[in-house]
Amino acid sequence: RAAPSARTVVVSGVPAGLLSDDVVTDLLCIHFQMPRNNGGDVEKVVYPTVEKGVAYILFEDPEVVENVLKKDDHQLKDKRLPGYHPLKVTRCCEVVSPFVIYLFIYPL
């Protein structure tokens, strides 16, 4: 099985303070599992993190990371959110991965 860093994306632009953290976590999970977002099975969502508006999404399959990164326009939308919230999705780099692995073991 691929290392967590190879199966993780970093998501910034997450709307902070508008909904409860649990609801935002659920919305992110749903967004990144949807086929129209090139998503797949999500193993875990880490939100909130020490950085405001940033989440980590751990997928079960590293191929999903590649597919998600190919989609140009990720927008978080839900009837409980005002408007659309563009998300920036980037690969989890090796510099971040020890911290990410720590978060998956000891969530905030």
mmCIF file of C-alpha atoms in Angstrom:
data_model
loop_
_atom_site.group_PDB
_atom_site.id
_atom_site.type_symbol
_atom_site.label_atom_id
_atom_site.label_comp_id
_atom_site.label_asym_id
_atom_site.label_seq_id
_atom_site.Cartn_x
_atom_site.Cartn_y
_atom_site.Cartn_z
ATOM 1 C CA ARG A 1 0.000 0.000 0.000
ATOM 2 C CA ALA A 2 1.245 3.464 -0.899
ATOM 3 C CA ALA A 3 2.551 5.769 1.822
ATOM 4 C CA PRO A 4 0.066 8.306 3.227
ATOM 5 C CA SER A 5 1.950 11.198 1.597
ATOM 6 C CA ALA A 6 1.445 9.589 -1.839
ATOM 7 C CA ARG A 7 -2.295 9.335 -1.196
ATOM 8 C CA THR A 8 -2.838 12.826 0.226
ATOM 9 C CA VAL A 9 -3.739 16.206 -1.215
ATOM 10 C CA VAL A 10 -3.601 19.563 0.533
ATOM 11 C CA VAL A 11 -6.721 21.673 0.078
ATOM 12 C CA SER A 12 -6.681 25.412 0.711
ATOM 13 C CA GLY A 13 -9.523 27.896 0.419
ATOM 14 C CA VAL A 14 -11.783 25.877 2.705
ATOM 15 C CA PRO A 15 -14.477 28.220 4.068
ATOM 16 C CA ALA A 16 -13.637 28.612 7.737
ATOM 17 C CA GLY A 17 -16.097 29.778 10.363
ATOM 18 C CA LEU A 18 -19.251 29.490 8.242
ATOM 19 C CA LEU A 19 -20.277 25.980 9.269
ATOM 20 C CA SER A 20 -19.245 23.566 12.003
ATOM 21 C CA ASP A 21 -15.975 21.714 11.476
ATOM 22 C CA ASP A 22 -17.862 18.404 11.267
ATOM 23 C CA VAL A 23 -20.094 19.702 8.482
ATOM 24 C CA VAL A 24 -17.118 21.086 6.537
ATOM 25 C CA THR A 25 -15.335 17.737 6.944
ATOM 26 C CA ASP A 26 -18.399 15.951 5.545
ATOM 27 C CA LEU A 27 -18.680 18.401 2.621
ATOM 28 C CA LEU A 28 -15.012 17.893 1.743
ATOM 29 C CA CYS A 29 -15.386 14.125 1.940
ATOM 30 C CA ILE A 30 -18.418 14.208 -0.370
ATOM 31 C CA HIS A 31 -16.749 16.630 -2.804
ATOM 32 C CA PHE A 32 -13.646 14.478 -3.183
ATOM 33 C CA GLN A 33 -15.599 11.242 -3.599
ATOM 34 C CA MET A 34 -17.737 12.557 -6.475
ATOM 35 C CA PRO A 35 -16.884 11.268 -9.972
ATOM 36 C CA ARG A 36 -17.485 14.739 -11.474
ATOM 37 C CA ASN A 37 -14.589 16.001 -9.326
ATOM 38 C CA ASN A 38 -12.372 13.109 -10.491
ATOM 39 C CA GLY A 39 -12.644 11.812 -6.939
ATOM 40 C CA GLY A 40 -12.579 8.397 -5.340
ATOM 41 C CA ASP A 41 -12.739 6.654 -2.006
ATOM 42 C CA VAL A 42 -11.630 8.953 0.799
ATOM 43 C CA GLU A 43 -9.950 7.255 3.751
ATOM 44 C CA LYS A 44 -9.758 10.320 5.976
ATOM 45 C CA VAL A 45 -10.256 14.082 6.035
ATOM 46 C CA VAL A 46 -8.141 16.104 8.459
ATOM 47 C CA TYR A 47 -9.908 19.389 9.207
ATOM 48 C CA PRO A 48 -9.434 21.767 10.877
ATOM 49 C CA THR A 49 -5.652 21.997 10.810
ATOM 50 C CA VAL A 50 -3.213 24.471 12.334
ATOM 51 C CA GLU A 51 -3.522 26.531 9.133
ATOM 52 C CA LYS A 52 -6.852 28.308 8.769
ATOM 53 C CA GLY A 53 -8.831 27.173 5.723
ATOM 54 C CA VAL A 54 -6.559 24.184 4.999
ATOM 55 C CA ALA A 55 -7.514 20.511 5.004
ATOM 56 C CA TYR A 56 -5.750 17.259 4.147
ATOM 57 C CA ILE A 57 -7.581 14.574 2.188
ATOM 58 C CA LEU A 58 -6.218 11.026 2.367
ATOM 59 C CA PHE A 59 -7.446 8.753 -0.428
ATOM 60 C CA GLU A 60 -7.431 4.968 -0.410
ATOM 61 C CA ASP A 61 -5.804 4.841 -3.865
ATOM 62 C CA PRO A 62 -2.861 7.038 -4.965
ATOM 63 C CA GLU A 63 -4.286 7.131 -8.524
ATOM 64 C CA VAL A 64 -7.165 9.248 -7.226
ATOM 65 C CA VAL A 65 -4.633 11.922 -6.211
ATOM 66 C CA GLU A 66 -3.480 12.164 -9.831
ATOM 67 C CA ASN A 67 -7.065 12.363 -11.096
ATOM 68 C CA VAL A 68 -8.074 15.033 -8.560
ATOM 69 C CA LEU A 69 -5.022 17.133 -9.459
ATOM 70 C CA LYS A 70 -5.994 17.001 -13.171
ATOM 71 C CA LYS A 71 -9.285 18.789 -12.487
ATOM 72 C CA ASP A 72 -8.712 22.519 -12.932
ATOM 73 C CA ASP A 73 -11.672 23.911 -11.059
ATOM 74 C CA HIS A 74 -12.629 22.574 -7.634
ATOM 75 C CA GLN A 75 -15.480 24.503 -6.036
ATOM 76 C CA LEU A 76 -17.052 23.630 -2.731
ATOM 77 C CA LYS A 77 -20.763 24.296 -2.896
ATOM 78 C CA ASP A 78 -23.647 23.447 -0.639
ATOM 79 C CA LYS A 79 -27.008 25.039 0.106
ATOM 80 C CA ARG A 80 -25.682 25.941 3.576
ATOM 81 C CA LEU A 81 -22.763 27.898 2.119
ATOM 82 C CA PRO A 82 -23.124 31.356 0.564
ATOM 83 C CA GLY A 83 -22.069 31.016 -3.069
ATOM 84 C CA TYR A 84 -19.182 28.954 -4.382
ATOM 85 C CA HIS A 85 -15.864 28.489 -2.649
ATOM 86 C CA PRO A 86 -12.938 27.810 -4.996
ATOM 87 C CA LEU A 87 -10.508 25.281 -3.578
ATOM 88 C CA LYS A 88 -6.828 25.029 -4.397
ATOM 89 C CA VAL A 89 -5.730 21.398 -4.473
ATOM 90 C CA THR A 90 -2.040 20.539 -4.382
ATOM 91 C CA ARG A 91 0.043 17.444 -3.959
ATOM 92 C CA CYS A 92 1.223 16.648 -0.458
ATOM 93 C CA CYS A 93 4.958 17.211 -0.622
ATOM 94 C CA GLU A 94 7.541 15.217 1.281
ATOM 95 C CA VAL A 95 8.353 18.213 3.489
ATOM 96 C CA VAL A 96 4.796 18.209 4.802
ATOM 97 C CA SER A 97 4.319 14.444 4.956
ATOM 98 C CA PRO A 98 5.774 13.775 8.445
ATOM 99 C CA PHE A 99 3.341 16.349 9.847
ATOM 100 C CA VAL A 100 0.471 14.862 7.814
ATOM 101 C CA ILE A 101 1.271 11.356 8.997
ATOM 102 C CA TYR A 102 1.328 12.693 12.562
ATOM 103 C CA LEU A 103 -2.120 14.265 11.998
ATOM 104 C CA PHE A 104 -3.536 10.979 10.749
ATOM 105 C CA ILE A 105 -2.243 9.214 13.844
ATOM 106 C CA TYR A 106 -3.001 12.007 16.344
ATOM 107 C CA PRO A 107 -5.759 14.220 14.919
ATOM 108 C CA LEU A 108 -6.180 17.715 16.363
#
